[in-house]
Structures are given as C-alpha cells and as structure tokens.
Amino acid sequence: MDVKNTFLYGDLEEVVFMKPPPGCVLPRPNAVCHLRKSLYGLKQAPELGITRLLIYVDDIIITGNYLEKITKLKEFLHTSFKMKDLGRLTYFLRLEVLYLPTGIMLTQQKYAHDLVVRAGLTDDKVVYTPMEINTKYKEVDGEPFNDPTLYWQLVGSLVYLTMTRPDISYAVQVLSQFMINSYRIDHTTFLRLIRYIHGSMSQGVLFRSDSSIHLEGYTDANWAGCPTSRRFITGWCMFLAHP
C-alpha cells in the first residue's frame, strides 16, 4: 500500500513561515505563509515521521495468514489516511517478488542491471565466480583509483544487492575493506564481480513452499588469514527453509 502525501500528516510543533510559491494570491504584499502541517523537504518532516512510531511512512507491506484480518486493517488505515492499495506485492524498494509454482522468489534483477550500467561495463564478457580463488589483497597493491567516490558508491550499492545475492557477500566484504584507500587492483576485483553479476542477474533467494521454516547456521574461522593485519577471518552462512 502507498500512503499519499505522506509528509502532510505531521503536525508542526515549531512556528514555521514559508515564502509563498509562484502563483499564490495573498491578501497583501510581502505576506508569508504560516505552516500548520509538515511539507516534503522541510527539515522537521522526517523527524515527525520517526517520532510518531513510523506511522507516516510512504509504502507499507501487509502480510499474514488471515485475509479477513488483512482486509480489516486496510479498511482501518483508509479511515485515517489517503492510501492506494497496490494489490499483490511484486516490487518494493527495488526488491522483486516472483510467485512460482515451487514457492516465492526474491530477486533484484533490475537493480543489478542498473548497477552494471552504472559501473560502466561496455562489453558482454562474463565470469562464473565472483572472485579469484586463493588471492590475497593488500592495501598498498597498485596505483590509487582515479575516482574513489564512484568506488564508494558502487560498493555501497553492492552491499544492498547482497540481500538477495548471498553468493557475492564475501567478495563485497573484501571490497569494503578498501573504502579508505582504493587502489587499481581493487578496481580489477570490482570489475570481475560486476562481470559475474552481469552473467547471473536472474539469481535470487527462493523460499520453497514445501520446506519447513527451519533456521540452520554454520560458522568457521581461519588463523591469521588477513595479509595486512594478520587477524583471523570469520565466515558464516545461514539457511532458512532450506530443503
């Protein structure tokens, strides 16, 4: 569900005046507007939403096992806010929801495609592993990357992609270690990961309908695995509804 005019629901506690927008007819020259409600772009607007228990969010997902209760909740929300029912969940915060005969699959295919384009990949060459095996990366290898800001933005985007792509988690973790000092070798590693994503955009997380909701986790660590600090590296993986 989508809440219309989200920021207009917040009551202002401070006295805020606003310069009239173009085309607004005022009773006298040089008059100003006294705001009674919050507006989008006002510095108080996000704070008002948080302090009111997040009731003024823009998009809402309602889920549950009882359709009747979901319907009553939506009717209750309609009495307090102007809302639009978007129907069955298919797309939310760049998260795509696919309903398959075997279960529900979460992907970020469009988000991954936009990331590949943003990274400037100009060819169709792909690789089948996110990183080279048994490669040790150091902070002083190679020359400094010419655009560190772009590197930061792209790695941050990759972190969000790991929500449905746990197969790239370790590679993203390695790239995140070079956020302060990014070198060209990191760029080479980054491009390899982008090529891997380019060749596997349709991958995601499948929640099978025939699997029980069983949570299972594994963890392990090596000894002095980091080539820079000689600290050990811990790895872990979690399985939910895994057959």
Tab-separated table of C-alpha atoms in Angstrom:
chain	number	residue	atom	x	y	z
A	1	MET	CA	0.000	0.000	0.000
A	2	ASP	CA	1.140	3.543	-0.772
A	3	VAL	CA	0.394	6.473	1.548
A	4	LYS	CA	-0.437	9.616	-0.412
A	5	ASN	CA	1.059	12.941	0.679
A	6	THR	CA	2.983	11.271	3.484
A	7	PHE	CA	4.677	14.344	4.923
A	8	LEU	CA	1.433	16.343	5.095
A	9	TYR	CA	0.207	14.259	8.049
A	10	GLY	CA	2.757	15.602	10.524
A	11	ASP	CA	1.734	18.414	12.904
A	12	LEU	CA	4.394	21.081	13.336
A	13	GLU	CA	5.389	21.950	16.886
A	14	GLU	CA	7.537	24.934	15.855
A	15	VAL	CA	6.405	28.171	14.241
A	16	VAL	CA	7.455	27.927	10.606
A	17	PHE	CA	6.854	30.568	7.934
A	18	MET	CA	7.231	29.982	4.217
A	19	LYS	CA	7.717	32.237	1.233
A	20	PRO	CA	4.597	31.924	-0.973
A	21	PRO	CA	5.071	29.835	-4.107
A	22	PRO	CA	4.643	31.461	-7.556
A	23	GLY	CA	1.009	31.997	-8.497
A	24	CYS	CA	-0.256	32.123	-4.903
A	25	VAL	CA	-2.676	35.009	-4.334
A	26	LEU	CA	-2.121	36.772	-0.971
A	27	PRO	CA	-4.282	39.371	0.792
A	28	ARG	CA	-1.449	41.890	0.965
A	29	PRO	CA	2.073	42.421	-0.419
A	30	ASN	CA	5.095	40.870	1.299
A	31	ALA	CA	2.901	38.416	3.219
A	32	VAL	CA	4.178	34.975	4.195
A	33	CYS	CA	2.522	31.626	4.810
A	34	HIS	CA	2.234	30.162	8.303
A	35	LEU	CA	2.602	26.397	8.009
A	36	ARG	CA	0.243	24.231	10.024
A	37	LYS	CA	1.344	20.889	8.575
A	38	SER	CA	4.687	19.500	7.522
A	39	LEU	CA	5.835	19.707	3.918
A	40	TYR	CA	8.152	17.492	1.900
A	41	GLY	CA	11.665	18.957	2.077
A	42	LEU	CA	11.140	20.564	5.479
A	43	LYS	CA	13.907	19.560	7.860
A	44	GLN	CA	11.333	18.619	10.509
A	45	ALA	CA	9.427	16.295	8.146
A	46	PRO	CA	11.490	13.089	8.536
A	47	GLU	CA	11.742	13.595	12.292
A	48	LEU	CA	7.976	13.906	12.598
A	49	GLY	CA	7.556	10.549	10.903
A	50	ILE	CA	10.030	8.831	13.221
A	51	THR	CA	8.679	10.314	16.440
A	52	ARG	CA	5.188	9.130	15.549
A	53	LEU	CA	6.197	5.460	15.582
A	54	LEU	CA	6.848	5.371	11.846
A	55	ILE	CA	3.158	5.802	11.088
A	56	TYR	CA	3.957	8.273	8.322
A	57	VAL	CA	5.967	6.005	6.070
A	58	ASP	CA	5.322	6.126	2.348
A	59	ASP	CA	4.978	2.428	1.476
A	60	ILE	CA	3.608	-0.396	3.608
A	61	ILE	CA	3.664	-4.184	3.207
A	62	ILE	CA	0.875	-6.079	4.963
A	63	THR	CA	1.308	-9.826	5.252
A	64	GLY	CA	-0.274	-12.601	7.246
A	65	ASN	CA	-2.181	-15.873	7.123
A	66	TYR	CA	-5.682	-14.409	7.613
A	67	LEU	CA	-7.089	-12.481	4.651
A	68	GLU	CA	-10.060	-11.216	6.669
A	69	LYS	CA	-7.820	-9.507	9.230
A	70	ILE	CA	-5.667	-8.006	6.490
A	71	THR	CA	-8.807	-6.569	4.870
A	72	LYS	CA	-9.952	-5.046	8.177
A	73	LEU	CA	-6.515	-3.493	8.735
A	74	LYS	CA	-6.559	-1.908	5.283
A	75	GLU	CA	-10.051	-0.525	5.908
A	76	PHE	CA	-8.864	0.951	9.208
A	77	LEU	CA	-5.871	2.617	7.531
A	78	HIS	CA	-8.140	4.066	4.839
A	79	THR	CA	-10.195	5.829	7.543
A	80	SER	CA	-7.128	7.721	8.793
A	81	PHE	CA	-5.009	8.284	5.682
A	82	LYS	CA	-5.405	8.643	1.961
A	83	MET	CA	-3.944	5.380	0.726
A	84	LYS	CA	-3.735	3.466	-2.515
A	85	ASP	CA	-3.967	-0.318	-2.496
A	86	LEU	CA	-1.321	-1.569	-4.930
A	87	GLY	CA	-2.510	-5.154	-4.725
A	88	ARG	CA	-0.288	-8.196	-4.556
A	89	LEU	CA	3.333	-7.465	-3.673
A	90	THR	CA	5.558	-7.529	-6.768
A	91	TYR	CA	8.085	-4.708	-6.289
A	92	PHE	CA	9.248	-2.966	-3.114
A	93	LEU	CA	12.374	-0.866	-2.571
A	94	ARG	CA	13.973	-2.394	-5.714
A	95	LEU	CA	13.133	-5.853	-4.437
A	96	GLU	CA	11.265	-8.003	-6.973
A	97	VAL	CA	8.880	-10.709	-5.764
A	98	LEU	CA	8.154	-13.619	-8.101
A	99	TYR	CA	5.412	-16.176	-7.385
A	100	LEU	CA	6.494	-19.569	-8.721
A	101	PRO	CA	4.843	-22.999	-8.501
A	102	THR	CA	7.645	-24.051	-6.152
A	103	GLY	CA	7.446	-21.013	-3.854
A	104	ILE	CA	8.280	-17.317	-3.626
A	105	MET	CA	11.494	-15.956	-5.118
A	106	LEU	CA	13.097	-12.630	-4.206
A	107	THR	CA	15.377	-11.024	-6.786
A	108	GLN	CA	16.893	-7.634	-7.584
A	109	GLN	CA	17.339	-8.150	-11.294
A	110	LYS	CA	16.542	-4.577	-12.365
A	111	TYR	CA	18.695	-3.177	-9.556
A	112	ALA	CA	21.579	-5.420	-10.630
A	113	HIS	CA	21.180	-4.320	-14.244
A	114	ASP	CA	21.275	-0.645	-13.247
A	115	LEU	CA	24.383	-1.332	-11.161
A	116	VAL	CA	26.159	-2.929	-14.114
A	117	VAL	CA	25.305	0.062	-16.308
A	118	ARG	CA	26.435	2.489	-13.620
A	119	ALA	CA	29.754	0.666	-13.303
A	120	GLY	CA	30.444	1.414	-16.962
A	121	LEU	CA	30.714	-2.160	-18.217
A	122	THR	CA	30.807	-1.826	-22.013
A	123	ASP	CA	31.125	-5.463	-23.138
A	124	ASP	CA	29.247	-8.716	-22.626
A	125	LYS	CA	32.148	-10.675	-21.131
A	126	VAL	CA	31.081	-12.621	-18.036
A	127	VAL	CA	32.809	-14.777	-15.436
A	128	TYR	CA	31.390	-17.642	-13.398
A	129	THR	CA	32.925	-16.951	-9.982
A	130	PRO	CA	32.766	-13.638	-8.077
A	131	MET	CA	36.464	-13.709	-7.117
A	132	GLU	CA	39.684	-15.464	-7.971
A	133	ILE	CA	40.429	-18.322	-5.600
A	134	ASN	CA	43.227	-18.035	-3.014
A	135	THR	CA	44.078	-14.442	-3.920
A	136	LYS	CA	45.396	-12.189	-1.148
A	137	TYR	CA	44.677	-8.466	-1.391
A	138	LYS	CA	46.771	-5.760	0.262
A	139	GLU	CA	46.044	-2.073	0.817
A	140	VAL	CA	49.200	-0.899	-0.986
A	141	ASP	CA	48.933	-3.009	-4.150
A	142	GLY	CA	48.757	-0.967	-7.364
A	143	GLU	CA	48.119	2.712	-8.036
A	144	PRO	CA	45.339	4.732	-6.355
A	145	PHE	CA	41.956	4.518	-8.052
A	146	ASN	CA	41.225	7.709	-10.000
A	147	ASP	CA	37.634	8.110	-8.757
A	148	PRO	CA	37.319	6.930	-5.127
A	149	THR	CA	33.856	8.481	-4.760
A	150	LEU	CA	32.470	6.268	-7.507
A	151	TYR	CA	34.118	3.272	-5.871
A	152	TRP	CA	32.422	4.074	-2.548
A	153	GLN	CA	29.017	4.487	-4.191
A	154	LEU	CA	29.242	1.255	-6.168
A	155	VAL	CA	30.448	-0.821	-3.223
A	156	GLY	CA	27.603	0.608	-1.149
A	157	SER	CA	25.175	-0.458	-3.879
A	158	LEU	CA	26.698	-3.938	-3.850
A	159	VAL	CA	26.078	-4.190	-0.101
A	160	TYR	CA	22.353	-3.646	-0.738
A	161	LEU	CA	22.421	-6.273	-3.502
A	162	THR	CA	23.652	-8.942	-1.053
A	163	MET	CA	20.137	-9.006	0.394
A	164	THR	CA	19.104	-11.387	-2.385
A	165	ARG	CA	22.587	-12.397	-3.571
A	166	PRO	CA	24.383	-14.065	-0.656
A	167	ASP	CA	26.781	-15.601	-3.190
A	168	ILE	CA	28.571	-12.238	-3.521
A	169	SER	CA	28.743	-11.474	0.208
A	170	TYR	CA	32.379	-12.438	0.678
A	171	ALA	CA	33.535	-10.537	-2.409
A	172	VAL	CA	31.684	-7.414	-1.268
A	173	GLN	CA	33.197	-7.785	2.203
A	174	VAL	CA	36.683	-7.831	0.651
A	175	LEU	CA	35.973	-4.749	-1.464
A	176	SER	CA	34.583	-2.940	1.588
A	177	GLN	CA	37.964	-3.224	3.317
A	178	PHE	CA	39.444	-0.801	0.765
A	179	MET	CA	36.912	2.000	1.115
A	180	ILE	CA	39.500	4.416	2.560
A	181	ASN	CA	42.393	3.523	0.253
A	182	SER	CA	41.041	2.158	-3.006
A	183	TYR	CA	43.675	1.012	-5.481
A	184	ARG	CA	43.503	-0.177	-9.061
A	185	ILE	CA	43.786	-3.807	-8.016
A	186	ASP	CA	40.550	-3.261	-6.111
A	187	HIS	CA	39.041	-1.887	-9.308
A	188	THR	CA	40.074	-5.054	-11.150
A	189	THR	CA	38.469	-7.176	-8.443
A	190	PHE	CA	35.378	-4.975	-8.590
A	191	LEU	CA	35.043	-5.349	-12.368
A	192	ARG	CA	35.297	-9.122	-12.031
A	193	LEU	CA	32.415	-9.068	-9.556
A	194	ILE	CA	30.389	-6.850	-11.906
A	195	ARG	CA	31.003	-9.293	-14.768
A	196	TYR	CA	29.844	-12.131	-12.519
A	197	ILE	CA	26.648	-10.239	-11.650
A	198	HIS	CA	26.128	-9.395	-15.324
A	199	GLY	CA	26.085	-13.104	-16.151
A	200	SER	CA	23.801	-14.124	-13.276
A	201	MET	CA	21.201	-11.359	-12.931
A	202	SER	CA	18.270	-13.740	-12.613
A	203	GLN	CA	19.611	-15.344	-9.436
A	204	GLY	CA	17.886	-14.676	-6.136
A	205	VAL	CA	16.577	-16.277	-2.966
A	206	LEU	CA	13.859	-18.927	-3.259
A	207	PHE	CA	11.576	-19.673	-0.323
A	208	ARG	CA	10.156	-23.081	-1.212
A	209	SER	CA	6.540	-23.776	-0.373
A	210	ASP	CA	7.280	-27.398	0.514
A	211	SER	CA	10.026	-26.596	3.054
A	212	SER	CA	9.522	-26.126	6.770
A	213	ILE	CA	10.620	-22.848	8.313
A	214	HIS	CA	13.788	-24.214	9.829
A	215	LEU	CA	16.760	-21.964	10.604
A	216	GLU	CA	20.228	-23.509	10.398
A	217	GLY	CA	23.601	-21.765	10.722
A	218	TYR	CA	27.285	-22.615	10.314
A	219	THR	CA	30.433	-20.673	11.140
A	220	ASP	CA	34.183	-21.148	10.868
A	221	ALA	CA	37.387	-19.107	11.124
A	222	ASN	CA	40.969	-19.349	9.939
A	223	TRP	CA	44.182	-18.343	11.706
A	224	ALA	CA	45.892	-15.050	10.775
A	225	GLY	CA	44.170	-15.040	7.407
A	226	CYS	CA	44.323	-11.295	6.774
A	227	PRO	CA	47.583	-10.477	4.911
A	228	THR	CA	47.634	-6.911	6.289
A	229	SER	CA	46.687	-7.188	9.970
A	230	ARG	CA	47.298	-10.952	10.417
A	231	ARG	CA	43.941	-11.204	12.140
A	232	PHE	CA	41.765	-14.254	11.685
A	233	ILE	CA	38.820	-14.136	9.289
A	234	THR	CA	35.445	-15.478	10.355
A	235	GLY	CA	32.886	-16.789	7.902
A	236	TRP	CA	29.285	-17.773	8.442
A	237	CYS	CA	26.211	-18.812	6.485
A	238	MET	CA	22.556	-19.094	7.434
A	239	PHE	CA	19.875	-21.283	5.837
A	240	LEU	CA	16.147	-20.612	6.186
A	241	ALA	CA	13.600	-23.068	4.790
A	242	HIS	CA	16.387	-24.969	3.114
A	243	PRO	CA	15.399	-28.457	1.886
